[in-house]
C-alpha positions as semicolon CSV with decimal commas, in nm:
position;residue;x (nm);y (nm);z (nm)
1;M;-0,720;-2,351;1,202
2;I;-0,593;-2,241;0,863
3;R;-0,387;-1,934;0,777
4;T;-0,571;-1,727;0,516
5;F;-0,558;-1,405;0,320
6;V;-0,733;-1,234;0,028
7;A;-0,510;-1,147;-0,267
8;V;-0,470;-1,046;-0,627
9;D;-0,227;-1,269;-0,817
10;I;0,045;-1,133;-1,042
11;P;0,035;-1,260;-1,404
12;V;0,271;-1,542;-1,499
13;E;0,416;-1,315;-1,770
14;F;0,570;-1,098;-1,494
15;H;0,749;-1,383;-1,313
16;A;1,066;-1,376;-1,526
17;T;1,103;-1,000;-1,479
18;I;1,047;-1,035;-1,105
19;S;1,310;-1,309;-1,093
20;M;1,554;-1,084;-1,281
21;L;1,492;-0,799;-1,036
22;Q;1,545;-1,031;-0,741
23;S;1,875;-1,150;-0,890
24;K;1,998;-0,788;-0,880
25;L;1,926;-0,777;-0,505
26;I;2,061;-1,119;-0,405
27;G;2,314;-1,127;-0,128
28;S;2,349;-1,213;0,235
29;G;2,065;-1,117;0,463
30;L;1,793;-1,138;0,199
31;R;1,521;-1,399;0,147
32;P;1,353;-1,357;-0,194
33;V;0,991;-1,462;-0,245
34;D;0,942;-1,734;-0,507
35;P;0,829;-1,539;-0,818
36;S;0,561;-1,800;-0,888
37;I;0,373;-1,705;-0,569
38;V;0,406;-1,326;-0,562
39;H;0,078;-1,144;-0,515
40;I;-0,082;-0,830;-0,377
41;T;-0,231;-0,898;-0,034
42;M;-0,562;-0,720;-0,004
43;K;-0,647;-0,846;0,346
44;F;-0,460;-1,080;0,578
45;L;-0,709;-1,281;0,782
46;G;-0,464;-1,489;0,985
47;D;-0,554;-1,821;1,141
48;V;-0,924;-1,891;1,100
49;D;-1,142;-2,184;1,196
50;E;-1,221;-2,391;0,886
51;A;-1,588;-2,382;0,985
52;K;-1,581;-2,003;0,921
53;L;-1,477;-2,045;0,555
54;P;-1,833;-2,053;0,412
55;E;-1,907;-1,723;0,589
56;I;-1,585;-1,567;0,457
57;I;-1,659;-1,691;0,105
58;A;-2,016;-1,557;0,120
59;A;-1,879;-1,221;0,235
60;I;-1,621;-1,183;-0,042
61;D;-1,877;-1,300;-0,297
62;R;-2,056;-0,970;-0,218
63;L;-1,768;-0,765;-0,360
64;D;-1,905;-0,514;-0,607
65;C;-1,599;-0,353;-0,764
66;P;-1,527;-0,326;-1,135
67;S;-1,215;-0,480;-1,283
68;F;-0,934;-0,233;-1,345
69;D;-0,585;-0,199;-1,483
70;S;-0,287;-0,189;-1,250
71;R;0,070;-0,092;-1,327
72;I;0,339;-0,283;-1,138
73;S;0,636;-0,051;-1,111
74;G;0,878;0,121;-0,880
75;M;1,085;-0,057;-0,618
76;G;1,092;0,048;-0,255
77;A;1,120;-0,084;0,099
78;F;0,916;-0,098;0,419
79;P;0,938;0,059;0,665
80;G;1,173;0,280;0,464
81;M;1,512;0,304;0,298
82;K;1,692;0,368;0,629
83;N;1,587;0,027;0,757
84;P;1,472;-0,193;0,466
85;R;1,289;-0,497;0,604
86;I;1,061;-0,574;0,307
87;V;1,159;-0,501;-0,055
88;W;0,858;-0,439;-0,276
89;L;0,727;-0,335;-0,615
90;G;0,451;-0,077;-0,620
91;A;0,107;-0,144;-0,765
92;S;-0,097;0,149;-0,894
93;G;-0,460;0,134;-0,997
94;D;-0,798;0,158;-0,827
95;Y;-0,736;-0,079;-0,537
96;S;-0,934;0,148;-0,304
97;C;-1,272;-0,002;-0,396
98;L;-1,151;-0,356;-0,327
99;H;-0,970;-0,261;-0,010
100;E;-1,256;-0,058;0,137
101;Q;-1,520;-0,318;0,052
102;L;-1,310;-0,605;0,189
103;E;-1,246;-0,416;0,513
104;D;-1,618;-0,339;0,546
105;I;-1,766;-0,679;0,463
106;L;-1,506;-0,874;0,659
107;S;-1,540;-0,648;0,966
108;R;-1,909;-0,743;0,973
109;I;-1,811;-1,106;1,033
110;G;-1,555;-1,040;1,302
111;F;-1,228;-0,938;1,131
112;K;-1,069;-0,620;1,263
113;K;-1,026;-0,334;1,021
114;E;-0,665;-0,254;0,935
115;L;-0,564;0,080;1,085
116;R;-0,256;0,133;0,869
117;K;-0,294;0,302;0,532
118;F;-0,331;0,043;0,255
119;I;-0,037;0,048;0,013
120;P;-0,081;-0,203;-0,271
121;H;0,250;-0,377;-0,334
122;V;0,419;-0,699;-0,438
123;T;0,671;-0,832;-0,183
124;L;0,996;-0,928;-0,358
125;A;1,209;-1,017;-0,056
126;R;1,244;-0,992;0,319
127;T;1,562;-0,904;0,500
128;T;1,714;-1,099;0,786
129;Y;2,032;-0,945;0,923
130;L;2,203;-0,675;0,716
131;S;2,552;-0,550;0,796
132;H;2,604;-0,177;0,748
133;V;2,786;-0,240;0,416
134;R;2,520;-0,485;0,293
135;K;2,242;-0,243;0,385
136;K;2,409;0,029;0,176
137;E;2,441;-0,213;-0,119
138;L;2,076;-0,314;-0,092
139;V;1,953;0,045;-0,063
140;S;2,161;0,138;-0,368
141;A;2,016;-0,156;-0,566
142;I;1,660;-0,068;-0,464
143;D;1,717;0,295;-0,556
144;S;1,845;0,197;-0,901
145;F;1,508;0,030;-0,972
146;R;1,282;0,291;-0,810
147;D;1,133;0,381;-1,151
148;F;1,147;0,033;-1,308
149;D;0,826;-0,064;-1,491
150;V;0,730;-0,433;-1,480
151;G;0,411;-0,385;-1,678
152;L;0,036;-0,336;-1,689
153;M;-0,204;-0,605;-1,569
154;N;-0,579;-0,630;-1,546
155;V;-0,720;-0,697;-1,199
156;H;-1,029;-0,905;-1,265
157;T;-1,010;-1,174;-0,997
158;V;-0,971;-1,169;-0,619
159;K;-0,873;-1,490;-0,441
160;L;-0,913;-1,630;-0,092
161;K;-0,592;-1,822;-0,025
162;K;-0,467;-2,067;0,230
163;S;-0,104;-2,031;0,338
164;T;0,092;-2,327;0,473
165;L;0,426;-2,224;0,617
166;T;0,715;-2,465;0,556
167;P;1,093;-2,443;0,610
168;K;1,132;-2,398;0,232
169;G;0,880;-2,113;0,222
170;P;0,502;-2,077;0,212
171;I;0,276;-2,292;-0,002
172;Y;-0,038;-2,115;-0,123
173;E;-0,363;-2,280;-0,224
174;T;-0,659;-2,094;-0,374
175;L;-0,973;-2,175;-0,175
176;H;-1,212;-1,948;-0,364
177;E;-1,203;-1,681;-0,630
178;V;-1,432;-1,395;-0,719
179;D;-1,448;-1,254;-1,071
180;L;-1,491;-0,879;-1,092
181;P;-1,723;-0,738;-1,360
């Protein structure tokens, strides 16, 4: 079994800015994501049998969405600012075509459709335990970057990735990529 997901990578040119933003959040109770592996998860597939990979690849090869521009901007938290568990940057642009087609084509080969509303985002960090004071500091820092603009990128490739979890963090490997017209 291999842990897999479908994603859009963030351009290398954004990594330094993402690292700078993370440095403004650093403190106890926060695990930042390595800027070199940040991405926008389009569909988490979970643990799949390796024998199913050709079927998954054939399915995502059927994507028929045009490439589009996406602005990475605005910091926030899931599930919300009262209880920040995941710190993120927003991603605007026409992700709906990709999301809807991925949900449809992958549901045909046995993957459940996601019931939650899709919110394109880049995960910057995850929280562990936050004291009341630390939570207030983090919320204040997030709020100070709520309108921060990282930049504009072109979404022209979607990737099927393998995720290997290690004590030092996940290691991602691209298994297949699809170029959008």
